[in-house]
mmCIF file of C-alpha atoms in Angstrom:
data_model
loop_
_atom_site.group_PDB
_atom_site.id
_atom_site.type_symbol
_atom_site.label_atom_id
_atom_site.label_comp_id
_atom_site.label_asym_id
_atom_site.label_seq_id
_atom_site.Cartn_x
_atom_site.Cartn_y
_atom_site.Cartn_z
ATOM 1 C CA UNK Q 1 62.364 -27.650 120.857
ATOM 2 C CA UNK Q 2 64.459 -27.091 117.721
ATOM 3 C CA UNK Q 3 65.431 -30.717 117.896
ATOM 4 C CA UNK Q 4 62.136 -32.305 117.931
ATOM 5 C CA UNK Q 5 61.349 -30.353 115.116
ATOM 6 C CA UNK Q 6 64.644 -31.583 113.226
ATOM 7 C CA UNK Q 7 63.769 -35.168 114.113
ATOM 8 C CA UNK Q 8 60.020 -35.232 112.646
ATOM 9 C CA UNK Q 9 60.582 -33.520 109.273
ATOM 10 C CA UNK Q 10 63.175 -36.563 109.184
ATOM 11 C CA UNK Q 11 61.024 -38.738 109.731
ATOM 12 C CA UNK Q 12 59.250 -41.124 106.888
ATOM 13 C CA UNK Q 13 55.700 -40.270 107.685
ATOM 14 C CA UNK Q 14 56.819 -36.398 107.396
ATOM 15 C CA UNK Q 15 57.997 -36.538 104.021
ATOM 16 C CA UNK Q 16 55.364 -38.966 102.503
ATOM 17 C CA UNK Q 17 52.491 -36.699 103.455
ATOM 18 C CA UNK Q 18 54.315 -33.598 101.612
ATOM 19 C CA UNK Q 19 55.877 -35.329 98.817
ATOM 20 C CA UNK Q 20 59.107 -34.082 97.006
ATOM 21 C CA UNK Q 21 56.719 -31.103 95.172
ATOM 22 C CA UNK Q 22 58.607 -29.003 97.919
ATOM 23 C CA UNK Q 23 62.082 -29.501 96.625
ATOM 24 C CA UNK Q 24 61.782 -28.973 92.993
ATOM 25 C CA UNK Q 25 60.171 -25.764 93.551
ATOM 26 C CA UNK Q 26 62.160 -22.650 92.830
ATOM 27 C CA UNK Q 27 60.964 -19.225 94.790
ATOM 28 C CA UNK Q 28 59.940 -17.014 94.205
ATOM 29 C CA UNK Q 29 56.897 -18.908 92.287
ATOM 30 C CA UNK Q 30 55.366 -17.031 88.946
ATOM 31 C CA UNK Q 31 51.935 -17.043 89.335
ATOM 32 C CA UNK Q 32 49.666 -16.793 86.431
ATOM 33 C CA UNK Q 33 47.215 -14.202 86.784
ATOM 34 C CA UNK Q 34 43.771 -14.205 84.811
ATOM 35 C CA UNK Q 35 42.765 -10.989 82.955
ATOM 36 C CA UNK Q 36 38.826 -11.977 83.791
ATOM 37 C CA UNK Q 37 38.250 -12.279 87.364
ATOM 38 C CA UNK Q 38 42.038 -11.538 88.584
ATOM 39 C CA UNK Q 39 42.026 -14.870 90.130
ATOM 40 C CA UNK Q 40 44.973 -16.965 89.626
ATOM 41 C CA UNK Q 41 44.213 -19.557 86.804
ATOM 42 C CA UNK Q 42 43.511 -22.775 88.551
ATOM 43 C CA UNK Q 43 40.511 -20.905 90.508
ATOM 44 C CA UNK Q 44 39.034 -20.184 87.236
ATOM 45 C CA UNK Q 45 36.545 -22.699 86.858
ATOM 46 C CA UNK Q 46 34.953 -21.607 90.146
ATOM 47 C CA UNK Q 47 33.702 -18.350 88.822
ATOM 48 C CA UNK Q 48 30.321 -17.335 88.100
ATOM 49 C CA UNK Q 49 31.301 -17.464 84.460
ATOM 50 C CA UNK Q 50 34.199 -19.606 84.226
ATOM 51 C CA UNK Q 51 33.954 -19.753 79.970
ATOM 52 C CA UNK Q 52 35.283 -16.314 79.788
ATOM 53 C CA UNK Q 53 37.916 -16.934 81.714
ATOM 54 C CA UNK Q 54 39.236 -20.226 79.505
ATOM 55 C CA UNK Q 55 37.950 -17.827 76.502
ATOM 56 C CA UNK Q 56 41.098 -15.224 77.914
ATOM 57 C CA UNK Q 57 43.297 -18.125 78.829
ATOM 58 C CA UNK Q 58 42.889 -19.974 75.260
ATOM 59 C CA UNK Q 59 43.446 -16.352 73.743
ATOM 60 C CA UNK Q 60 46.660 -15.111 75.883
ATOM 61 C CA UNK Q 61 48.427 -18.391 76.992
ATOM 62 C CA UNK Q 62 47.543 -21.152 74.301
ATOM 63 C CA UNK Q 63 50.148 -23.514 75.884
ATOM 64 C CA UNK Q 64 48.872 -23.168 79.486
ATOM 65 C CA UNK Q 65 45.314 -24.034 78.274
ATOM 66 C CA UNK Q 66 46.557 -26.690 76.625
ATOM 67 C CA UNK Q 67 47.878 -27.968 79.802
ATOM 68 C CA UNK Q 68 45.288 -27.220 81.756
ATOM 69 C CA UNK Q 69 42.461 -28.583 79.397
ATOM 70 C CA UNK Q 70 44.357 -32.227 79.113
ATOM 71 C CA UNK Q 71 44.295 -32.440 83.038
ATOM 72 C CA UNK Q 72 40.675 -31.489 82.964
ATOM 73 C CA UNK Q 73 39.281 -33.581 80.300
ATOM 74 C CA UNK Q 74 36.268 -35.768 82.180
ATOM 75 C CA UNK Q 75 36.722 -39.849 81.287
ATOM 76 C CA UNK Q 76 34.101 -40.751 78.564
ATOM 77 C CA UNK Q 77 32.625 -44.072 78.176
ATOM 78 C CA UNK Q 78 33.734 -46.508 75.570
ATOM 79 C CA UNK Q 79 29.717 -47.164 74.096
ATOM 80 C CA UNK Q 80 28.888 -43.440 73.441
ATOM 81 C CA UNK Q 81 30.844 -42.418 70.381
ATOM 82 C CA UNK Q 82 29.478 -38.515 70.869
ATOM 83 C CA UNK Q 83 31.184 -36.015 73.498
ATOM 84 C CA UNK Q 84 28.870 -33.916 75.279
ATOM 85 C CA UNK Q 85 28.498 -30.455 74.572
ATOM 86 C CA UNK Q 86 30.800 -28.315 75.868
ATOM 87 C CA UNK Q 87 27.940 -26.340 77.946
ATOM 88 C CA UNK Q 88 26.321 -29.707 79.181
ATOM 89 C CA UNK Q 89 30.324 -30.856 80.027
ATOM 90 C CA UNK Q 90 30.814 -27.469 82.271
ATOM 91 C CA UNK Q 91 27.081 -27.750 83.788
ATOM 92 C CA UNK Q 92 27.502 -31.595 85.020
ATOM 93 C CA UNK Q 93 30.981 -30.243 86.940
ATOM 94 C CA UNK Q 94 29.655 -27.118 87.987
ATOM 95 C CA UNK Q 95 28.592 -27.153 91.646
ATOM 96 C CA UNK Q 96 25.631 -25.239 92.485
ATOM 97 C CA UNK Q 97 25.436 -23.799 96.022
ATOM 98 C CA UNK Q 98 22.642 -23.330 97.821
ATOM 99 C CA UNK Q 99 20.370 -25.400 96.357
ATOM 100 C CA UNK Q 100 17.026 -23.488 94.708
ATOM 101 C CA UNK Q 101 17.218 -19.905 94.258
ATOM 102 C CA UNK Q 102 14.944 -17.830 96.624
ATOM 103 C CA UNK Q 103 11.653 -16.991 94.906
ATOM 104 C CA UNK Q 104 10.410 -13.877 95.856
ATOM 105 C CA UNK Q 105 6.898 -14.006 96.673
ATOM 106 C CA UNK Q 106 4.887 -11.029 95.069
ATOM 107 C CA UNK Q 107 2.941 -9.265 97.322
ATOM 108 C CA UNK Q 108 -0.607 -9.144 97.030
ATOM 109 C CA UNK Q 109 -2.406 -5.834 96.139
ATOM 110 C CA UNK Q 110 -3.449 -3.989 99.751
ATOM 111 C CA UNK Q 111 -6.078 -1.871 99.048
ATOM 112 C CA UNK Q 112 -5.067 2.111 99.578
ATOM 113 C CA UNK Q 113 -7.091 2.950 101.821
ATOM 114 C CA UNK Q 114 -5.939 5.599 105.230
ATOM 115 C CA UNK Q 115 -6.904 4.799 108.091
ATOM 116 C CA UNK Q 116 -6.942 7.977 111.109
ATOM 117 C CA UNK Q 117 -7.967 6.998 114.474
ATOM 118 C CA UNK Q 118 -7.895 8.455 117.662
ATOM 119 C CA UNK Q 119 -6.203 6.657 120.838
ATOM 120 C CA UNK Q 120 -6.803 7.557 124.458
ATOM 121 C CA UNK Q 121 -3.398 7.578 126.551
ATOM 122 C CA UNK Q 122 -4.013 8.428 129.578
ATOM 123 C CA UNK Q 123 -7.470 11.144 131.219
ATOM 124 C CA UNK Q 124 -8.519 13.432 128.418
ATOM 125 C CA UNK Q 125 -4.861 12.962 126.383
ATOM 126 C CA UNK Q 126 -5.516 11.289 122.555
ATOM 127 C CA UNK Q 127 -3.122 10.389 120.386
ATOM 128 C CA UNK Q 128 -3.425 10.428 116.327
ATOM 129 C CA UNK Q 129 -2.922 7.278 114.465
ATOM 130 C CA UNK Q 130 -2.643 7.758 110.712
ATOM 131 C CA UNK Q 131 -2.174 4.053 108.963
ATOM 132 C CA UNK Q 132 -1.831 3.129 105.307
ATOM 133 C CA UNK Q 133 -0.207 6.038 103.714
ATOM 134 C CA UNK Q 134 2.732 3.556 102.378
ATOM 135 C CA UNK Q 135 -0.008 2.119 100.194
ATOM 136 C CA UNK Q 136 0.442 5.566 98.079
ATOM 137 C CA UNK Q 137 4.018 5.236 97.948
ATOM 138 C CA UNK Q 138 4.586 7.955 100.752
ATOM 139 C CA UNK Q 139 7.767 8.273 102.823
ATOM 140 C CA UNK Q 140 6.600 7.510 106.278
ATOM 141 C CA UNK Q 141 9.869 9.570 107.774
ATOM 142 C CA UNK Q 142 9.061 12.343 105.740
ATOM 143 C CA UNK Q 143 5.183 12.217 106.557
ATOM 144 C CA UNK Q 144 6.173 11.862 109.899
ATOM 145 C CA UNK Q 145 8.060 15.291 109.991
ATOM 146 C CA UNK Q 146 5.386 17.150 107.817
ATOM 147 C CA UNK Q 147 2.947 16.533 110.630
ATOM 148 C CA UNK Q 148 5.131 17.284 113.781
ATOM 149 C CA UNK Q 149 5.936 20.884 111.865
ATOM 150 C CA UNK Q 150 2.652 21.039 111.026
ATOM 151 C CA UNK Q 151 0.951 20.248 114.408
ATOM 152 C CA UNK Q 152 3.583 21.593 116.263
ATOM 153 C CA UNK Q 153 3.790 18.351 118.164
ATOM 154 C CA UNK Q 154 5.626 14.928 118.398
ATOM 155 C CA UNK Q 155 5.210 12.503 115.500
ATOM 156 C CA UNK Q 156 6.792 9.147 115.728
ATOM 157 C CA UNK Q 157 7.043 6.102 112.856
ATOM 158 C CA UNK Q 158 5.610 3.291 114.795
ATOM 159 C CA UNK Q 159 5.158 0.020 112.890
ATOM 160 C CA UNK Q 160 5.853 -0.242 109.222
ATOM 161 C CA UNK Q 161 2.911 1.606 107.298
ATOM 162 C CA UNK Q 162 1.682 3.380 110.713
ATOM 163 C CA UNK Q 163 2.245 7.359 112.252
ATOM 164 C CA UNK Q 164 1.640 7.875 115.832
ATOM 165 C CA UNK Q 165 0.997 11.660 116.393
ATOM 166 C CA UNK Q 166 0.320 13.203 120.146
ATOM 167 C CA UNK Q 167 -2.494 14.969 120.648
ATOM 168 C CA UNK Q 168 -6.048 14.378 118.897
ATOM 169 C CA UNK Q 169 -5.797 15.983 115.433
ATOM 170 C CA UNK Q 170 -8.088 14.075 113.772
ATOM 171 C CA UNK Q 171 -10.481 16.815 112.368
ATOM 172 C CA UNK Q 172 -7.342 18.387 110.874
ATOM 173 C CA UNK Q 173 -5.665 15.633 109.396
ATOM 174 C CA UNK Q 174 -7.658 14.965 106.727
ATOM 175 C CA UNK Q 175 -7.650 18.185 105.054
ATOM 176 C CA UNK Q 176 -3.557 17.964 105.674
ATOM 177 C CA UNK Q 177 -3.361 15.097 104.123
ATOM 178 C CA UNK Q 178 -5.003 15.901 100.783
ATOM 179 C CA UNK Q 179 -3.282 19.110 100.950
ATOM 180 C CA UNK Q 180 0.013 17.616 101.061
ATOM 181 C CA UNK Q 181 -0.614 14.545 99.109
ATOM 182 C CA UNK Q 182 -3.438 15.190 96.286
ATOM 183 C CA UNK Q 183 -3.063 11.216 95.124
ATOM 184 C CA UNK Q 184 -4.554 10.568 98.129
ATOM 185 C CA UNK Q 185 -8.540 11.769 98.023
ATOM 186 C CA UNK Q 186 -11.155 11.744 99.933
ATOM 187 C CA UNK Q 187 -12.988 8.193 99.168
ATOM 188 C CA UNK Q 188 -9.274 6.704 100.291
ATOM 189 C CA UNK Q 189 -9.088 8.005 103.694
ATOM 190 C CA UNK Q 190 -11.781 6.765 106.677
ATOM 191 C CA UNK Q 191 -12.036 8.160 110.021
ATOM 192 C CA UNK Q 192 -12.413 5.452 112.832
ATOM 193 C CA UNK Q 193 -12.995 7.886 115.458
ATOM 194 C CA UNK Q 194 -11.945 6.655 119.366
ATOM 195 C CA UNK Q 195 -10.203 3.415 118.956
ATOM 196 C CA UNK Q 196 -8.580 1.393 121.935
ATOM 197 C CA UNK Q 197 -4.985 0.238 121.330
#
Protein backbone atom coordinates (compact mmCIF):
# COMPACT_ATOMS: atom_id res chain seq x y z
CA UNK A 1 0.00 0.00 0.00
CA UNK A 2 2.72 2.41 1.14
CA UNK A 3 4.39 1.89 -2.19
CA UNK A 4 1.66 2.76 -4.46
CA UNK A 5 1.29 5.73 -2.61
CA UNK A 6 5.18 6.56 -3.00
CA UNK A 7 4.91 5.89 -6.72
CA UNK A 8 1.85 8.37 -7.55
CA UNK A 9 2.95 11.48 -5.61
CA UNK A 10 6.07 10.75 -8.00
CA UNK A 11 4.40 10.79 -10.62
CA UNK A 12 4.08 13.97 -13.21
CA UNK A 13 0.36 14.25 -13.19
CA UNK A 14 0.62 14.29 -9.16
CA UNK A 15 2.71 17.18 -8.89
CA UNK A 16 1.23 19.34 -11.77
CA UNK A 17 -2.22 19.30 -10.23
CA UNK A 18 -0.69 20.61 -6.73
CA UNK A 19 1.95 22.80 -7.95
CA UNK A 20 5.20 23.63 -5.94
CA UNK A 21 2.83 26.14 -3.49
CA UNK A 22 3.34 23.01 -1.14
CA UNK A 23 7.06 23.24 -0.81
CA UNK A 24 7.69 26.82 -0.20
CA UNK A 25 5.32 26.82 2.55
CA UNK A 26 6.68 27.01 6.05
CA UNK A 27 4.24 25.55 9.04
CA UNK A 28 2.96 26.45 10.99
CA UNK A 29 1.10 29.12 8.56
CA UNK A 30 0.20 32.80 10.20
CA UNK A 31 -3.10 33.42 9.42
CA UNK A 32 -4.45 36.85 9.29
CA UNK A 33 -7.41 37.28 11.26
CA UNK A 34 -10.06 40.16 10.58
CA UNK A 35 -11.18 42.29 13.58
CA UNK A 36 -14.87 42.61 11.71
CA UNK A 37 -16.36 39.34 11.14
CA UNK A 38 -13.34 37.10 12.64
CA UNK A 39 -13.05 35.55 9.32
CA UNK A 40 -9.69 35.14 7.95
CA UNK A 41 -9.02 38.00 5.38
CA UNK A 42 -9.45 36.46 2.01
CA UNK A 43 -13.23 35.49 3.09
CA UNK A 44 -13.83 39.07 3.61
CA UNK A 45 -15.48 40.09 0.63
CA UNK A 46 -18.15 37.42 1.20
CA UNK A 47 -19.66 39.12 4.16
CA UNK A 48 -22.84 40.81 4.43
CA UNK A 49 -20.86 44.01 4.68
CA UNK A 50 -17.61 43.35 3.24
CA UNK A 51 -16.59 47.49 3.23
CA UNK A 52 -16.07 47.36 6.88
CA UNK A 53 -14.02 44.75 6.77
CA UNK A 54 -11.43 46.41 3.95
CA UNK A 55 -12.31 49.71 6.14
CA UNK A 56 -10.36 47.51 9.31
CA UNK A 57 -7.92 45.93 6.92
CA UNK A 58 -6.87 49.43 5.19
CA UNK A 59 -6.73 50.80 8.90
CA UNK A 60 -4.62 47.85 10.73
CA UNK A 61 -2.55 46.21 7.87
CA UNK A 62 -2.00 48.98 5.10
CA UNK A 63 0.51 46.67 3.30
CA UNK A 64 -1.79 43.59 3.20
CA UNK A 65 -4.56 45.76 1.63
CA UNK A 66 -2.34 46.92 -0.61
CA UNK A 67 -1.73 43.47 -1.71
CA UNK A 68 -4.87 42.36 -1.63
CA UNK A 69 -6.53 45.40 -3.48
CA UNK A 70 -3.87 45.05 -6.60
CA UNK A 71 -4.99 41.30 -6.99
CA UNK A 72 -8.56 42.44 -6.86
CA UNK A 73 -8.63 45.34 -9.09
CA UNK A 74 -11.49 44.36 -11.96
CA UNK A 75 -9.90 44.99 -15.80
CA UNK A 76 -11.37 48.33 -17.14
CA UNK A 77 -11.89 49.06 -20.68
CA UNK A 78 -9.57 51.18 -22.70
CA UNK A 79 -12.75 53.73 -24.16
CA UNK A 80 -14.17 54.68 -20.68
CA UNK A 81 -11.70 57.07 -19.12
CA UNK A 82 -13.98 57.08 -15.64
CA UNK A 83 -13.70 54.13 -12.94
CA UNK A 84 -16.83 53.13 -11.49
CA UNK A 85 -17.75 53.99 -8.16
CA UNK A 86 -16.45 52.14 -5.63
CA UNK A 87 -20.15 51.02 -4.42
CA UNK A 88 -21.26 50.22 -8.11
CA UNK A 89 -17.51 48.24 -8.39
CA UNK A 90 -18.45 46.02 -5.08
CA UNK A 91 -22.30 45.64 -6.24
CA UNK A 92 -21.40 44.25 -9.95
CA UNK A 93 -19.01 41.44 -7.95
CA UNK A 94 -21.24 40.89 -5.24
CA UNK A 95 -23.27 37.69 -5.67
CA UNK A 96 -26.69 37.78 -4.49
CA UNK A 97 -28.20 34.48 -3.29
CA UNK A 98 -31.43 33.57 -3.52
CA UNK A 99 -32.66 35.58 -5.97
CA UNK A 100 -35.74 38.17 -4.77
CA UNK A 101 -36.23 38.62 -1.22
CA UNK A 102 -39.49 37.05 0.20
CA UNK A 103 -42.25 39.66 0.37
CA UNK A 104 -44.38 39.18 3.09
CA UNK A 105 -47.86 39.40 2.15
CA UNK A 106 -49.94 41.58 4.68
CA UNK A 107 -52.79 40.03 5.88
CA UNK A 108 -56.04 41.33 5.23
CA UNK A 109 -58.20 42.77 8.09
CA UNK A 110 -60.61 39.65 9.51
CA UNK A 111 -63.34 41.13 11.02
CA UNK A 112 -63.43 40.42 15.10
CA UNK A 113 -66.15 38.87 15.38
CA UNK A 114 -66.64 35.33 18.06
CA UNK A 115 -68.17 32.85 16.95
CA UNK A 116 -69.78 30.05 19.90
CA UNK A 117 -71.47 27.10 18.58
CA UNK A 118 -72.64 24.06 19.87
CA UNK A 119 -71.57 20.49 18.36
CA UNK A 120 -73.36 17.21 18.94
CA UNK A 121 -70.79 14.23 19.62
CA UNK A 122 -72.41 11.53 20.18
CA UNK A 123 -76.71 11.01 22.00
CA UNK A 124 -77.40 14.05 24.12
CA UNK A 125 -73.30 14.93 24.55
CA UNK A 126 -72.45 18.75 22.95
CA UNK A 127 -69.40 20.12 22.69
CA UNK A 128 -68.53 24.09 22.84
CA UNK A 129 -66.83 25.66 19.96
CA UNK A 130 -65.61 29.18 20.65
CA UNK A 131 -63.85 30.64 17.22
CA UNK A 132 -62.28 34.02 16.56
CA UNK A 133 -60.96 35.15 19.82
CA UNK A 134 -57.28 35.53 18.10
CA UNK A 135 -58.89 38.37 16.20
CA UNK A 136 -58.64 40.35 19.75
CA UNK A 137 -55.20 39.44 20.22
CA UNK A 138 -56.07 36.65 22.87
CA UNK A 139 -53.77 33.76 23.79
CA UNK A 140 -55.67 30.77 22.64
CA UNK A 141 -53.51 28.44 25.30
CA UNK A 142 -54.30 30.68 27.91
CA UNK A 143 -58.12 31.01 26.90
CA UNK A 144 -58.07 27.52 26.63
CA UNK A 145 -57.10 26.96 30.38
CA UNK A 146 -59.39 29.86 31.70
CA UNK A 147 -62.33 27.85 30.44
CA UNK A 148 -61.36 24.22 31.51
CA UNK A 149 -60.87 25.90 35.28
CA UNK A 150 -63.72 27.65 34.75
CA UNK A 151 -66.10 24.89 33.45
CA UNK A 152 -64.47 22.38 35.26
CA UNK A 153 -64.10 20.43 32.07
CA UNK A 154 -61.69 19.61 29.12
CA UNK A 155 -60.71 22.45 26.80
CA UNK A 156 -58.55 21.70 23.86
CA UNK A 157 -56.82 24.31 21.08
CA UNK A 158 -58.08 22.80 17.94
CA UNK A 159 -57.23 24.69 14.73
CA UNK A 160 -55.48 27.99 14.79
CA UNK A 161 -58.08 30.72 16.03
CA UNK A 162 -60.60 27.84 17.34
CA UNK A 163 -61.40 26.30 21.27
CA UNK A 164 -63.10 23.05 21.49
CA UNK A 165 -64.70 22.78 25.01
CA UNK A 166 -66.75 19.42 26.20
CA UNK A 167 -69.91 19.79 27.28
CA UNK A 168 -72.59 22.47 26.00
CA UNK A 169 -71.73 25.75 27.77
CA UNK A 170 -72.96 27.96 25.48
CA UNK A 171 -75.41 30.05 27.68
CA UNK A 172 -72.40 30.61 29.97
CA UNK A 173 -69.81 31.49 27.72
CA UNK A 174 -70.75 34.60 26.75
CA UNK A 175 -70.99 36.27 29.96
CA UNK A 176 -67.30 34.50 30.62
CA UNK A 177 -66.04 35.86 27.93
CA UNK A 178 -66.79 39.55 28.50
CA UNK A 179 -65.95 38.97 32.00
CA UNK A 180 -62.58 37.88 31.26
CA UNK A 181 -61.92 39.86 28.22
CA UNK A 182 -63.89 43.39 28.35
CA UNK A 183 -62.33 44.31 24.61
CA UNK A 184 -64.43 41.85 23.52
CA UNK A 185 -68.38 43.12 23.82
CA UNK A 186 -71.36 42.04 23.14
CA UNK A 187 -72.06 43.22 19.31
CA UNK A 188 -68.58 41.05 18.62
CA UNK A 189 -69.67 37.76 19.78
CA UNK A 190 -72.75 35.65 17.85
CA UNK A 191 -74.26 32.56 19.01
CA UNK A 192 -74.80 29.91 16.17
CA UNK A 193 -76.64 27.62 18.29
CA UNK A 194 -76.50 23.55 17.16
CA UNK A 195 -74.04 23.37 14.40
CA UNK A 196 -72.92 20.01 12.66
CA UNK A 197 -69.14 19.53 12.35
Amino acid sequence: MATTEQVESSSPEYKGEHGTADSDSKYPLKVLYCGVCSLPTEYCEYMPEPAKCRQWLEKNFPEVFARMSVGNTPKQETGSGEAPPAGEEEEKKKQKRGGRGQIKQKRKPVPQKVTIAKIPRAKKKYVTRVCGLATFDIDLKEAQRFFAQKFSCGASVTAEDEIIIQGDFTDDIIDVIQEKWPEVDDDNIDDLGEVKK
